[in-house]
PDB file of N, CA and C in Angstrom:
ATOM      1  N   MET A   1     -14.489 111.497 -52.981  1.00 56.00           N
ATOM      2  CA  MET A   1     -15.300 110.185 -52.872  1.00 56.00           C
ATOM      3  C   MET A   1     -14.473 109.319 -51.924  1.00 56.00           C
ATOM      4  N   SER A   2     -15.343 108.651 -50.987  1.00 58.00           N
ATOM      5  CA  SER A   2     -14.852 107.811 -50.048  1.00 58.00           C
ATOM      6  C   SER A   2     -14.217 106.576 -50.681  1.00 58.00           C
ATOM      7  N   ARG A   3     -13.232 105.938 -49.953  1.00 56.00           N
ATOM      8  CA  ARG A   3     -12.635 104.662 -50.406  1.00 56.00           C
ATOM      9  C   ARG A   3     -13.729 103.631 -50.519  1.00 56.00           C
ATOM     10  N   HIS A   4     -14.640 103.433 -49.563  1.00 50.00           N
ATOM     11  CA  HIS A   4     -15.679 102.369 -49.567  1.00 50.00           C
ATOM     12  C   HIS A   4     -16.539 102.700 -50.802  1.00 50.00           C
ATOM     13  N   ARG A   5     -16.868 103.884 -51.124  1.00 51.00           N
ATOM     14  CA  ARG A   5     -17.760 104.147 -52.272  1.00 51.00           C
ATOM     15  C   ARG A   5     -17.038 103.838 -53.588  1.00 51.00           C
ATOM     16  N   LYS A   6     -15.716 104.094 -53.665  1.00 47.00           N
ATOM     17  CA  LYS A   6     -14.960 103.702 -54.887  1.00 47.00           C
ATOM     18  C   LYS A   6     -14.910 102.166 -55.015  1.00 47.00           C
ATOM     19  N   ALA A   7     -14.772 101.440 -53.980  1.00 45.00           N
ATOM     20  CA  ALA A   7     -14.578 100.019 -54.003  1.00 45.00           C
ATOM     21  C   ALA A   7     -16.034  99.445 -54.377  1.00 45.00           C
ATOM     22  N   SER A   8     -17.075 100.085 -53.948  1.00 46.00           N
ATOM     23  CA  SER A   8     -18.404  99.673 -54.204  1.00 46.00           C
ATOM     24  C   SER A   8     -18.796  99.835 -55.842  1.00 46.00           C
ATOM     25  N   ILE A   9     -18.237 100.931 -56.225  1.00 48.00           N
ATOM     26  CA  ILE A   9     -18.594 101.302 -57.730  1.00 48.00           C
ATOM     27  C   ILE A   9     -17.646 100.393 -58.701  1.00 48.00           C
ATOM     28  N   VAL A  10     -16.452  99.990 -58.250  1.00 40.00           N
ATOM     29  CA  VAL A  10     -15.633  99.122 -59.020  1.00 40.00           C
ATOM     30  C   VAL A  10     -16.194  97.719 -59.000  1.00 40.00           C
ATOM     31  N   ALA A  11     -16.731  97.296 -57.818  1.00 41.00           N
ATOM     32  CA  ALA A  11     -17.309  95.947 -57.728  1.00 41.00           C
ATOM     33  C   ALA A  11     -18.501  95.913 -58.510  1.00 41.00           C
ATOM     34  N   THR A  12     -19.453  97.015 -58.526  1.00 41.00           N
ATOM     35  CA  THR A  12     -20.628  96.906 -59.316  1.00 41.00           C
ATOM     36  C   THR A  12     -20.211  96.869 -60.806  1.00 41.00           C
ATOM     37  N   THR A  13     -19.311  97.697 -61.165  1.00 39.00           N
ATOM     38  CA  THR A  13     -18.813  97.728 -62.627  1.00 39.00           C
ATOM     39  C   THR A  13     -18.396  96.338 -62.912  1.00 39.00           C
ATOM     40  N   PHE A  14     -17.530  95.738 -62.180  1.00 40.00           N
ATOM     41  CA  PHE A  14     -16.967  94.379 -62.440  1.00 40.00           C
ATOM     42  C   PHE A  14     -18.049  93.375 -62.621  1.00 40.00           C
ATOM     43  N   ALA A  15     -19.087  93.486 -61.762  1.00 40.00           N
ATOM     44  CA  ALA A  15     -20.212  92.448 -61.761  1.00 40.00           C
ATOM     45  C   ALA A  15     -21.025  92.705 -63.090  1.00 40.00           C
ATOM     46  N   ALA A  16     -21.158  93.918 -63.490  1.00 41.00           N
ATOM     47  CA  ALA A  16     -21.917  94.215 -64.762  1.00 41.00           C
ATOM     48  C   ALA A  16     -21.162  93.717 -65.982  1.00 41.00           C
ATOM     49  N   VAL A  17     -19.889  93.876 -65.956  1.00 41.00           N
ATOM     50  CA  VAL A  17     -19.038  93.452 -67.136  1.00 41.00           C
ATOM     51  C   VAL A  17     -18.935  91.932 -67.112  1.00 41.00           C
ATOM     52  N   ALA A  18     -18.932  91.244 -65.983  1.00 44.00           N
ATOM     53  CA  ALA A  18     -18.758  89.887 -65.909  1.00 44.00           C
ATOM     54  C   ALA A  18     -20.105  89.247 -66.384  1.00 44.00           C
ATOM     55  N   LEU A  19     -21.240  89.764 -66.229  1.00 46.00           N
ATOM     56  CA  LEU A  19     -22.572  89.295 -66.547  1.00 46.00           C
ATOM     57  C   LEU A  19     -22.972  89.636 -67.947  1.00 46.00           C
ATOM     58  N   ALA A  20     -22.327  90.691 -68.588  1.00 45.00           N
ATOM     59  CA  ALA A  20     -22.712  91.031 -69.957  1.00 45.00           C
ATOM     60  C   ALA A  20     -22.742  89.985 -70.964  1.00 45.00           C
ATOM     61  N   GLY A  21     -21.875  89.100 -70.862  1.00 48.00           N
ATOM     62  CA  GLY A  21     -22.011  87.977 -71.709  1.00 48.00           C
ATOM     63  C   GLY A  21     -23.159  87.065 -71.677  1.00 48.00           C
ATOM     64  N   CYS A  22     -23.908  87.107 -70.571  1.00 50.00           N
ATOM     65  CA  CYS A  22     -25.063  86.341 -70.263  1.00 50.00           C
ATOM     66  C   CYS A  22     -26.264  87.006 -70.328  1.00 50.00           C
ATOM     67  N   THR A  23     -26.351  88.148 -70.901  1.00 50.00           N
ATOM     68  CA  THR A  23     -27.672  88.926 -70.888  1.00 50.00           C
ATOM     69  C   THR A  23     -28.262  88.839 -72.265  1.00 50.00           C
ATOM     70  N   ASP A  24     -27.630  88.315 -73.385  1.00 53.00           N
ATOM     71  CA  ASP A  24     -28.271  88.338 -74.676  1.00 53.00           C
ATOM     72  C   ASP A  24     -29.314  87.269 -74.660  1.00 53.00           C
ATOM     73  N   ALA A  25     -30.490  87.690 -75.111  1.00 75.00           N
ATOM     74  CA  ALA A  25     -31.596  86.775 -75.236  1.00 75.00           C
ATOM     75  C   ALA A  25     -31.858  85.983 -76.302  1.00 75.00           C
ATOM     76  N   GLY A  26     -30.748  85.298 -76.809  1.00 87.00           N
ATOM     77  CA  GLY A  26     -30.784  84.554 -78.074  1.00 87.00           C
ATOM     78  C   GLY A  26     -31.452  83.228 -77.817  1.00 87.00           C
ATOM     79  N   GLY A  27     -31.518  82.367 -78.825  1.00 93.00           N
ATOM     80  CA  GLY A  27     -32.156  81.041 -78.725  1.00 93.00           C
ATOM     81  C   GLY A  27     -31.170  80.025 -78.149  1.00 93.00           C
ATOM     82  N   LEU A  28     -31.596  79.214 -77.187  1.00 96.00           N
ATOM     83  CA  LEU A  28     -30.667  78.373 -76.558  1.00 96.00           C
ATOM     84  C   LEU A  28     -31.103  76.888 -77.296  1.00 96.00           C
ATOM     85  N   GLU A  29     -30.054  76.312 -77.817  1.00 97.00           N
ATOM     86  CA  GLU A  29     -30.318  75.085 -78.676  1.00 97.00           C
ATOM     87  C   GLU A  29     -29.671  73.946 -77.934  1.00 97.00           C
ATOM     88  N   ILE A  30     -30.466  72.780 -77.954  1.00 98.00           N
ATOM     89  CA  ILE A  30     -30.038  71.522 -77.474  1.00 98.00           C
ATOM     90  C   ILE A  30     -30.243  70.477 -78.473  1.00 98.00           C
ATOM     91  N   MET A  31     -29.133  69.865 -78.944  1.00 98.00           N
ATOM     92  CA  MET A  31     -29.308  68.667 -80.029  1.00 98.00           C
ATOM     93  C   MET A  31     -28.983  67.343 -79.352  1.00 98.00           C
ATOM     94  N   ASN A  32     -30.003  66.478 -79.798  1.00 98.00           N
ATOM     95  CA  ASN A  32     -29.930  65.009 -79.421  1.00 98.00           C
ATOM     96  C   ASN A  32     -29.382  64.133 -80.576  1.00 98.00           C
ATOM     97  N   GLU A  33     -28.007  63.909 -80.563  1.00 98.00           N
ATOM     98  CA  GLU A  33     -27.439  63.042 -81.457  1.00 98.00           C
ATOM     99  C   GLU A  33     -27.336  61.390 -81.158  1.00 98.00           C
ATOM    100  N   THR A  34     -28.428  61.049 -80.356  1.00 97.00           N
ATOM    101  CA  THR A  34     -28.522  59.646 -80.029  1.00 97.00           C
ATOM    102  C   THR A  34     -29.715  58.997 -80.641  1.00 97.00           C
ATOM    103  N   ASP A  35     -29.691  57.586 -80.655  1.00 97.00           N
ATOM    104  CA  ASP A  35     -30.837  56.910 -81.215  1.00 97.00           C
ATOM    105  C   ASP A  35     -32.089  56.651 -80.197  1.00 97.00           C
ATOM    106  N   ALA A  36     -32.071  57.443 -79.203  1.00 98.00           N
ATOM    107  CA  ALA A  36     -33.127  57.220 -78.246  1.00 98.00           C
ATOM    108  C   ALA A  36     -33.510  58.736 -77.785  1.00 98.00           C
ATOM    109  N   GLY A  37     -34.876  58.826 -77.349  1.00 98.00           N
ATOM    110  CA  GLY A  37     -35.240  60.152 -76.794  1.00 98.00           C
ATOM    111  C   GLY A  37     -34.612  60.546 -75.629  1.00 98.00           C
ATOM    112  N   ILE A  38     -34.486  61.775 -75.237  1.00 98.00           N
ATOM    113  CA  ILE A  38     -34.033  62.340 -74.040  1.00 98.00           C
ATOM    114  C   ILE A  38     -35.010  63.380 -73.322  1.00 98.00           C
ATOM    115  N   GLU A  39     -34.758  63.459 -72.019  1.00 99.00           N
ATOM    116  CA  GLU A  39     -35.538  64.531 -71.369  1.00 99.00           C
ATOM    117  C   GLU A  39     -34.629  65.712 -70.910  1.00 99.00           C
ATOM    118  N   VAL A  40     -34.936  66.989 -71.329  1.00 98.00           N
ATOM    119  CA  VAL A  40     -34.093  68.001 -70.873  1.00 98.00           C
ATOM    120  C   VAL A  40     -34.900  68.950 -69.892  1.00 98.00           C
ATOM    121  N   ASN A  41     -34.200  69.549 -68.925  1.00 98.00           N
ATOM    122  CA  ASN A  41     -34.609  70.343 -67.968  1.00 98.00           C
ATOM    123  C   ASN A  41     -33.990  71.651 -67.875  1.00 98.00           C
ATOM    124  N   VAL A  42     -34.493  72.735 -68.449  1.00 97.00           N
ATOM    125  CA  VAL A  42     -33.963  74.011 -68.492  1.00 97.00           C
ATOM    126  C   VAL A  42     -34.665  74.985 -67.651  1.00 97.00           C
ATOM    127  N   ASP A  43     -34.158  75.407 -66.532  1.00 96.00           N
ATOM    128  CA  ASP A  43     -34.758  76.327 -65.535  1.00 96.00           C
ATOM    129  C   ASP A  43     -36.184  75.899 -65.303  1.00 96.00           C
ATOM    130  N   GLY A  44     -36.322  74.540 -65.009  1.00 96.00           N
ATOM    131  CA  GLY A  44     -37.662  74.086 -64.753  1.00 96.00           C
ATOM    132  C   GLY A  44     -38.644  73.843 -65.773  1.00 96.00           C
ATOM    133  N   ILE A  45     -38.222  74.040 -67.011  1.00 96.00           N
ATOM    134  CA  ILE A  45     -39.017  73.779 -68.100  1.00 96.00           C
ATOM    135  C   ILE A  45     -38.486  72.394 -68.569  1.00 96.00           C
ATOM    136  N   VAL A  46     -39.353  71.370 -68.600  1.00 97.00           N
ATOM    137  CA  VAL A  46     -39.057  69.971 -68.949  1.00 97.00           C
ATOM    138  C   VAL A  46     -39.569  69.667 -70.353  1.00 97.00           C
ATOM    139  N   ASP A  47     -38.683  69.240 -71.310  1.00 97.00           N
ATOM    140  CA  ASP A  47     -39.249  68.759 -72.586  1.00 97.00           C
ATOM    141  C   ASP A  47     -38.607  67.417 -73.025  1.00 97.00           C
ATOM    142  N   MET A  48     -39.237  66.771 -73.784  1.00 98.00           N
ATOM    143  CA  MET A  48     -38.754  65.574 -74.483  1.00 98.00           C
ATOM    144  C   MET A  48     -38.098  65.957 -75.844  1.00 98.00           C
ATOM    145  N   VAL A  49     -37.015  65.298 -76.049  1.00 98.00           N
ATOM    146  CA  VAL A  49     -36.309  65.573 -77.504  1.00 98.00           C
ATOM    147  C   VAL A  49     -36.223  64.158 -78.097  1.00 98.00           C
ATOM    148  N   GLU A  50     -36.815  64.142 -79.240  1.00 98.00           N
ATOM    149  CA  GLU A  50     -36.800  62.861 -80.079  1.00 98.00           C
ATOM    150  C   GLU A  50     -35.363  62.417 -80.515  1.00 98.00           C
ATOM    151  N   PRO A  51     -35.198  61.085 -80.810  1.00 98.00           N
ATOM    152  CA  PRO A  51     -33.914  60.694 -81.265  1.00 98.00           C
ATOM    153  C   PRO A  51     -33.538  61.484 -82.521  1.00 98.00           C
ATOM    154  N   TYR A  52     -32.231  61.990 -82.562  1.00 98.00           N
ATOM    155  CA  TYR A  52     -31.671  62.749 -83.658  1.00 98.00           C
ATOM    156  C   TYR A  52     -32.380  63.913 -83.861  1.00 98.00           C
ATOM    157  N   GLY A  53     -33.023  64.478 -82.826  1.00 98.00           N
ATOM    158  CA  GLY A  53     -33.728  65.761 -82.877  1.00 98.00           C
ATOM    159  C   GLY A  53     -33.022  66.908 -82.182  1.00 98.00           C
ATOM    160  N   GLY A  54     -33.940  67.949 -81.783  1.00 97.00           N
ATOM    161  CA  GLY A  54     -33.291  68.918 -81.079  1.00 97.00           C
ATOM    162  C   GLY A  54     -34.439  69.870 -80.616  1.00 97.00           C
ATOM    163  N   VAL A  55     -34.143  70.929 -79.762  1.00 97.00           N
ATOM    164  CA  VAL A  55     -35.092  71.881 -79.292  1.00 97.00           C
ATOM    165  C   VAL A  55     -34.414  73.303 -79.254  1.00 97.00           C
ATOM    166  N   ILE A  56     -35.033  74.186 -79.482  1.00 96.00           N
ATOM    167  CA  ILE A  56     -34.455  75.655 -79.494  1.00 96.00           C
ATOM    168  C   ILE A  56     -35.484  76.490 -78.471  1.00 96.00           C
ATOM    169  N   TYR A  57     -34.904  76.905 -77.424  1.00 94.00           N
ATOM    170  CA  TYR A  57     -35.739  77.875 -76.621  1.00 94.00           C
ATOM    171  C   TYR A  57     -35.468  79.290 -77.054  1.00 94.00           C
ATOM    172  N   LEU A  58     -36.485  79.716 -77.923  1.00 93.00           N
ATOM    173  CA  LEU A  58     -36.383  80.996 -78.483  1.00 93.00           C
ATOM    174  C   LEU A  58     -36.396  82.044 -77.554  1.00 93.00           C
ATOM    175  N   ASP A  59     -35.461  83.180 -77.650  1.00 89.00           N
ATOM    176  CA  ASP A  59     -35.419  84.258 -76.797  1.00 89.00           C
ATOM    177  C   ASP A  59     -35.256  83.939 -75.289  1.00 89.00           C
ATOM    178  N   HIS A  60     -34.804  82.729 -74.966  1.00 90.00           N
ATOM    179  CA  HIS A  60     -34.503  82.353 -73.591  1.00 90.00           C
ATOM    180  C   HIS A  60     -33.362  83.052 -72.993  1.00 90.00           C
ATOM    181  N   GLY A  61     -32.325  83.165 -73.858  1.00 93.00           N
ATOM    182  CA  GLY A  61     -31.073  83.841 -73.331  1.00 93.00           C
ATOM    183  C   GLY A  61     -30.324  82.646 -72.526  1.00 93.00           C
ATOM    184  N   CYS A  62     -29.590  83.297 -71.493  1.00 96.00           N
ATOM    185  CA  CYS A  62     -28.896  82.344 -70.620  1.00 96.00           C
ATOM    186  C   CYS A  62     -29.737  81.679 -69.583  1.00 96.00           C
ATOM    187  N   THR A  63     -29.249  80.392 -69.274  1.00 96.00           N
ATOM    188  CA  THR A  63     -29.949  79.778 -68.260  1.00 96.00           C
ATOM    189  C   THR A  63     -29.910  80.318 -67.003  1.00 96.00           C
ATOM    190  N   GLU A  64     -30.681  80.303 -65.954  1.00 96.00           N
ATOM    191  CA  GLU A  64     -30.516  80.630 -64.537  1.00 96.00           C
ATOM    192  C   GLU A  64     -29.427  79.701 -63.936  1.00 96.00           C
ATOM    193  N   GLY A  65     -29.365  78.399 -64.216  1.00 96.00           N
ATOM    194  CA  GLY A  65     -28.463  77.466 -63.554  1.00 96.00           C
ATOM    195  C   GLY A  65     -28.089  76.428 -64.490  1.00 96.00           C
ATOM    196  N   ASP A  66     -27.859  75.162 -63.981  1.00 97.00           N
ATOM    197  CA  ASP A  66     -27.457  74.062 -64.722  1.00 97.00           C
ATOM    198  C   ASP A  66     -28.590  73.679 -65.653  1.00 97.00           C
ATOM    199  N   VAL A  67     -28.086  72.827 -66.643  1.00 98.00           N
ATOM    200  CA  VAL A  67     -29.152  72.205 -67.561  1.00 98.00           C
ATOM    201  C   VAL A  67     -28.925  70.701 -67.285  1.00 98.00           C
ATOM    202  N   THR A  68     -30.139  70.027 -66.916  1.00 98.00           N
ATOM    203  CA  THR A  68     -30.181  68.737 -66.585  1.00 98.00           C
ATOM    204  C   THR A  68     -30.737  67.795 -67.777  1.00 98.00           C
ATOM    205  N   ILE A  69     -30.095  66.851 -68.208  1.00 98.00           N
ATOM    206  CA  ILE A  69     -30.530  65.883 -69.334  1.00 98.00           C
ATOM    207  C   ILE A  69     -30.610  64.446 -68.712  1.00 98.00           C
ATOM    208  N   THR A  70     -31.733  63.900 -68.980  1.00 98.00           N
ATOM    209  CA  THR A  70     -31.914  62.448 -68.615  1.00 98.00           C
ATOM    210  C   THR A  70     -31.967  61.542 -69.907  1.00 98.00           C
ATOM    211  N   LEU A  71     -31.097  60.686 -69.975  1.00 98.00           N
ATOM    212  CA  LEU A  71     -30.904  59.742 -71.030  1.00 98.00           C
ATOM    213  C   LEU A  71     -31.962  58.696 -70.912  1.00 98.00           C
ATOM    214  N   ALA A  72     -32.363  57.980 -72.092  1.00 96.00           N
ATOM    215  CA  ALA A  72     -33.296  56.834 -72.013  1.00 96.00           C
ATOM    216  C   ALA A  72     -33.055  55.794 -70.913  1.00 96.00           C
ATOM    217  N   ASP A  73     -31.788  55.507 -70.705  1.00 97.00           N
ATOM    218  CA  ASP A  73     -31.600  54.532 -69.636  1.00 97.00           C
ATOM    219  C   ASP A  73     -31.630  55.046 -68.166  1.00 97.00           C
ATOM    220  N   GLY A  74     -31.943  56.264 -68.114  1.00 98.00           N
ATOM    221  CA  GLY A  74     -32.211  56.948 -66.685  1.00 98.00           C
ATOM    222  C   GLY A  74     -31.000  57.708 -66.167  1.00 98.00           C
ATOM    223  N   THR A  75     -29.812  57.586 -67.033  1.00 98.00           N
ATOM    224  CA  THR A  75     -28.608  58.350 -66.568  1.00 98.00           C
ATOM    225  C   THR A  75     -28.895  59.886 -66.516  1.00 98.00           C
ATOM    226  N   ASN A  76     -28.514  60.545 -65.483  1.00 98.00           N
ATOM    227  CA  ASN A  76     -28.675  62.004 -65.538  1.00 98.00           C
ATOM    228  C   ASN A  76     -27.327  62.732 -65.722  1.00 98.00           C
ATOM    229  N   LEU A  77     -27.417  63.617 -66.723  1.00 98.00           N
ATOM    230  CA  LEU A  77     -26.157  64.517 -67.120  1.00 98.00           C
ATOM    231  C   LEU A  77     -26.523  65.831 -66.741  1.00 98.00           C
ATOM    232  N   SER A  78     -25.467  66.572 -66.365  1.00 97.00           N
ATOM    233  CA  SER A  78     -25.644  67.978 -65.941  1.00 97.00           C
ATOM    234  C   SER A  78     -24.553  68.898 -66.683  1.00 97.00           C
ATOM    235  N   VAL A  79     -25.058  69.876 -67.306  1.00 98.00           N
ATOM    236  CA  VAL A  79     -24.260  70.911 -68.000  1.00 98.00           C
ATOM    237  C   VAL A  79     -24.093  72.099 -67.041  1.00 98.00           C
ATOM    238  N   VAL A  80     -23.181  72.372 -66.590  1.00 97.00           N
ATOM    239  CA  VAL A  80     -23.006  73.425 -65.627  1.00 97.00           C
ATOM    240  C   VAL A  80     -23.389  74.802 -66.312  1.00 97.00           C
ATOM    241  N   GLY A  81     -24.165  75.661 -65.580  1.00 96.00           N
ATOM    242  CA  GLY A  81     -24.663  76.774 -66.097  1.00 96.00           C
ATOM    243  C   GLY A  81     -24.116  78.071 -65.370  1.00 96.00           C
ATOM    244  N   PRO A  82     -24.384  79.221 -65.778  1.00 96.00           N
ATOM    245  CA  PRO A  82     -25.351  79.349 -66.801  1.00 96.00           C
ATOM    246  C   PRO A  82     -24.719  79.101 -68.276  1.00 96.00           C
ATOM    247  N   VAL A  83     -25.690  78.538 -69.085  1.00 96.00           N
ATOM    248  CA  VAL A  83     -25.427  78.319 -70.457  1.00 96.00           C
ATOM    249  C   VAL A  83     -25.999  79.482 -71.285  1.00 96.00           C
ATOM    250  N   CYS A  84     -25.114  80.100 -72.039  1.00 96.00           N
ATOM    251  CA  CYS A  84     -25.655  81.199 -72.881  1.00 96.00           C
ATOM    252  C   CYS A  84     -25.476  81.082 -74.333  1.00 96.00           C
ATOM    253  N   PRO A  85     -26.476  81.407 -75.189  1.00 95.00           N
ATOM    254  CA  PRO A  85     -26.315  81.430 -76.561  1.00 95.00           C
ATOM    255  C   PRO A  85     -25.096  82.318 -77.019  1.00 95.00           C
ATOM    256  N   PRO A  86     -24.399  82.080 -77.957  1.00 94.00           N
ATOM    257  CA  PRO A  86     -24.765  81.127 -79.106  1.00 94.00           C
ATOM    258  C   PRO A  86     -24.199  79.721 -78.773  1.00 94.00           C
ATOM    259  N   ASP A  87     -23.590  79.490 -77.563  1.00 96.00           N
ATOM    260  CA  ASP A  87     -23.204  78.230 -77.173  1.00 96.00           C
ATOM    261  C   ASP A  87     -24.435  77.209 -77.265  1.00 96.00           C
ATOM    262  N   ARG A  88     -24.235  75.954 -77.508  1.00 96.00           N
ATOM    263  CA  ARG A  88     -25.341  74.945 -77.470  1.00 96.00           C
ATOM    264  C   ARG A  88     -24.892  73.861 -76.841  1.00 96.00           C
ATOM    265  N   ILE A  89     -25.880  73.028 -76.502  1.00 98.00           N
ATOM    266  CA  ILE A  89     -25.597  71.645 -75.885  1.00 98.00           C
ATOM    267  C   ILE A  89     -25.779  70.585 -76.771  1.00 98.00           C
ATOM    268  N   VAL A  90     -24.894  69.727 -76.944  1.00 98.00           N
ATOM    269  CA  VAL A  90     -24.973  68.455 -77.801  1.00 98.00           C
ATOM    270  C   VAL A  90     -24.788  67.173 -77.040  1.00 98.00           C
ATOM    271  N   VAL A  91     -25.866  66.297 -77.252  1.00 98.00           N
ATOM    272  CA  VAL A  91     -25.955  64.973 -76.490  1.00 98.00           C
ATOM    273  C   VAL A  91     -25.422  63.978 -77.329  1.00 98.00           C
ATOM    274  N   ARG A  92     -24.415  63.080 -77.151  1.00 97.00           N
ATOM    275  CA  ARG A  92     -23.996  62.106 -77.891  1.00 97.00           C
ATOM    276  C   ARG A  92     -23.038  61.118 -77.117  1.00 97.00           C
ATOM    277  N   ASP A  93     -23.185  59.898 -77.466  1.00 94.00           N
ATOM    278  CA  ASP A  93     -22.237  58.911 -76.850  1.00 94.00           C
ATOM    279  C   ASP A  93     -22.394  58.898 -75.293  1.00 94.00           C
ATOM    280  N   GLY A  94     -23.575  59.033 -74.666  1.00 95.00           N
ATOM    281  CA  GLY A  94     -23.662  59.098 -73.235  1.00 95.00           C
ATOM    282  C   GLY A  94     -23.195  60.318 -72.590  1.00 95.00           C
ATOM    283  N   ALA A  95     -22.905  61.287 -73.303  1.00 97.00           N
ATOM    284  CA  ALA A  95     -22.230  62.563 -72.710  1.00 97.00           C
ATOM    285  C   ALA A  95     -22.966  63.750 -73.198  1.00 97.00           C
ATOM    286  N   ALA A  96     -22.984  64.923 -72.489  1.00 98.00           N
ATOM    287  CA  ALA A  96     -23.453  66.250 -72.920  1.00 98.00           C
ATOM    288  C   ALA A  96     -22.349  67.159 -73.042  1.00 98.00           C
ATOM    289  N   ALA A  97     -22.165  67.780 -74.116  1.00 97.00           N
ATOM    290  CA  ALA A  97     -20.969  68.737 -74.273  1.00 97.00           C
ATOM    291  C   ALA A  97     -21.477  70.188 -74.667  1.00 97.00           C
ATOM    292  N   LEU A  98     -20.850  71.066 -74.209  1.00 96.00           N
ATOM    293  CA  LEU A  98     -21.168  72.500 -74.518  1.00 96.00           C
ATOM    294  C   LEU A  98     -20.282  72.814 -75.753  1.00 96.00           C
ATOM    295  N   VAL A  99     -20.904  73.266 -76.763  1.00 96.00           N
ATOM    296  CA  VAL A  99     -20.285  73.587 -78.001  1.00 96.00           C
ATOM    297  C   VAL A  99     -20.325  75.066 -78.332  1.00 96.00           C
ATOM    298  N   THR A 100     -19.155  75.647 -78.566  1.00 93.00           N
ATOM    299  CA  THR A 100     -19.183  77.088 -78.940  1.00 93.00           C
ATOM    300  C   THR A 100     -18.926  77.123 -80.406  1.00 93.00           C
ATOM    301  N   PRO A 101     -19.808  77.880 -81.130  1.00 87.00           N
ATOM    302  CA  PRO A 101     -19.690  78.032 -82.540  1.00 87.00           C
ATOM    303  C   PRO A 101     -18.223  78.684 -82.865  1.00 87.00           C
ATOM    304  N   ALA A 102     -17.755  78.271 -84.070  1.00 82.00           N
ATOM    305  CA  ALA A 102     -16.540  78.781 -84.549  1.00 82.00           C
ATOM    306  C   ALA A 102     -16.745  80.358 -84.805  1.00 82.00           C
ATOM    307  N   SER A 103     -15.902  81.146 -84.610  1.00 64.00           N
ATOM    308  CA  SER A 103     -16.059  82.580 -84.872  1.00 64.00           C
ATOM    309  C   SER A 103     -15.874  82.779 -86.386  1.00 64.00           C
ATOM    310  N   ASP A 104     -16.516  83.717 -87.006  1.00 59.00           N
ATOM    311  CA  ASP A 104     -16.374  84.111 -88.384  1.00 59.00           C
ATOM    312  C   ASP A 104     -15.285  84.998 -88.601  1.00 59.00           C
ATOM    313  N   GLY A 105     -14.770  85.527 -87.484  1.00 53.00           N
ATOM    314  CA  GLY A 105     -13.653  86.653 -87.798  1.00 53.00           C
ATOM    315  C   GLY A 105     -12.464  86.015 -87.516  1.00 53.00           C
TER     316      GLY A 105
END
């Protein structure tokens, strides 16, 4: 096997392993813990989330890019993507945080 082919196989395997964590099509959850509605943009899907409410994108899996959140006062927040379940986005106190659930093990 040529050196170039070995490098290509290693690079392809590395890319597949690196992306494996972002292939699960679980539900992407966004929680609004503020007293005002917010607008969320997930991969071009724009939804309004009520105060102290939330939205779950069932079987969405990982986002293709960043998630944009617009607060009631017009402030735009960005969560760098991809964002993958089971992580969720929580909006509170003028900020958006990516929250990873505690492991059961």
